[in-house]
Amino acid sequence: MQQQLTLQDIYRARRRIAGLALRTPLVRSEALSRRWDCEVWLKLDSLQPTGSFKLRGALNALLGLEPMQRERGVVTMSTGNFGRALAYAGQHLGIPVTVCISRLVPNNKVEALRQSGAELVIHGDCQDDADREARRLRDEQGLAYVPPFDDPLVIAGQGTCGLEIMEEQPDIDLLFAGLSGGGLIAGLGLAVKSVNPAAEVVGVSMREGAAMLASLAAGHPLQVPEVHSLADSLGGGIGLDNAWTFAMTQRYMDRGYKVDEVQIARAMLHFLHEEKMLVEGAAAVGVAAVEQHRLELSGRRVAFVVSGRNLSNETFAEACRLAGERPYAYL
């Protein structure tokens, strides 16, 4: 029987990654608090050195390797942010990193990976293609495969984000985060509900290609076509052999929502105008869900994980057009 992760695993992860991953600010959003008549807090993991929360899990995974595995190096697949985080962690720890991505990854993330010190492999038209190539390289070259989400060390690392939220605002009763492979929601859910079992954890995905939500509805992991989205970080499947995040998302996520591209665009523009932040579509889906689904938040204490800032000019321009604004005003 597979051992379950516990809050102690998240505390161990925090000790491991201290000094390399930041303890990021949790700031109050006055604009959203007024708009929804509640207390809104923003967890700014977009301020991590690699521009996303993914650094937490990447560091914990590499620091958990055996010495021989560190020497041989690691391989992963990514939609961009995890690969960048793993490359950064590998550079600081002296571990060779190979990152496999698909042709759907935006150019800005491809260029960042090229400059990261990792060996970059572009293969296939979706994340599943890139994953198959990563596993082939694992077998061919004897590399350690580091999953971007479905791994206990990665999940525990991402859970440190939730631990920080609850230490600063233990009365938070509703937490929103982007939902893709489930590593963030699994780690957040474990941390948050260990402190406050009554707190609700809400996952949000884009309208098309929401693999985890489709899998949860079916009761087992499904393969879902990957499509272009402003929330490109949320693309890709969860793996038909998913060992960790599917079950943990079932257990810890209370609700899941899908949001349309126009709503994601409007939420991204809210962050620009009201919060003075440029964020990825995946970082804005929680705000989009509240607006699109007209969620009643009056009197509640709500937190949103602002998960990343690795936004391309092209994606930002597309968001402006969808939101009915003039793109060149901000580029």
PDB file of C-alpha atoms in Angstrom, residues 4 12-13 40-41 44 51 57 90 98 140 166 173 185 200 231 240 243 253 267 283 298 300 305 318:
ATOM      1  CA  GLN A   4       0.440   8.904   2.201  1.00  0.00           C
ATOM      2  CA  ARG A  12      10.789  18.619   5.727  1.00  0.00           C
ATOM      3  CA  ALA A  13      10.521  20.159   2.274  1.00  0.00           C
ATOM      4  CA  VAL A  40      -8.887  38.939  -0.285  1.00  0.00           C
ATOM      5  CA  TRP A  41      -5.247  37.945   0.009  1.00  0.00           C
ATOM      6  CA  LEU A  44       2.719  36.219  -4.707  1.00  0.00           C
ATOM      7  CA  GLY A  51       8.912  33.513 -11.878  1.00  0.00           C
ATOM      8  CA  GLY A  57       8.816  21.377  -5.884  1.00  0.00           C
ATOM      9  CA  GLY A  90      20.116  22.054 -11.071  1.00  0.00           C
ATOM     10  CA  THR A  98      17.471  17.954 -19.551  1.00  0.00           C
ATOM     11  CA  GLU A 140      18.544   5.471 -22.897  1.00  0.00           C
ATOM     12  CA  MET A 166      -1.778  29.388   6.849  1.00  0.00           C
ATOM     13  CA  ASP A 173     -11.504  29.761   4.723  1.00  0.00           C
ATOM     14  CA  ILE A 185      -3.638  21.711  -5.455  1.00  0.00           C
ATOM     15  CA  GLU A 200     -12.304  25.065   1.116  1.00  0.00           C
ATOM     16  CA  ALA A 231      -3.411  29.852 -19.279  1.00  0.00           C
ATOM     17  CA  LEU A 240      -2.897   7.606 -17.324  1.00  0.00           C
ATOM     18  CA  ALA A 243       0.090   7.672  -8.845  1.00  0.00           C
ATOM     19  CA  MET A 253     -10.133  19.779  -3.597  1.00  0.00           C
ATOM     20  CA  ALA A 267      -8.651  38.836 -14.902  1.00  0.00           C
ATOM     21  CA  ALA A 283      -2.144  33.028 -12.195  1.00  0.00           C
ATOM     22  CA  SER A 298     -19.308  38.274   1.065  1.00  0.00           C
ATOM     23  CA  ARG A 300     -15.293  35.417   3.727  1.00  0.00           C
ATOM     24  CA  VAL A 305      -2.219  31.807  -5.370  1.00  0.00           C
ATOM     25  CA  GLU A 318      -3.845  38.394 -27.110  1.00  0.00           C
TER      26      GLU A 318
END
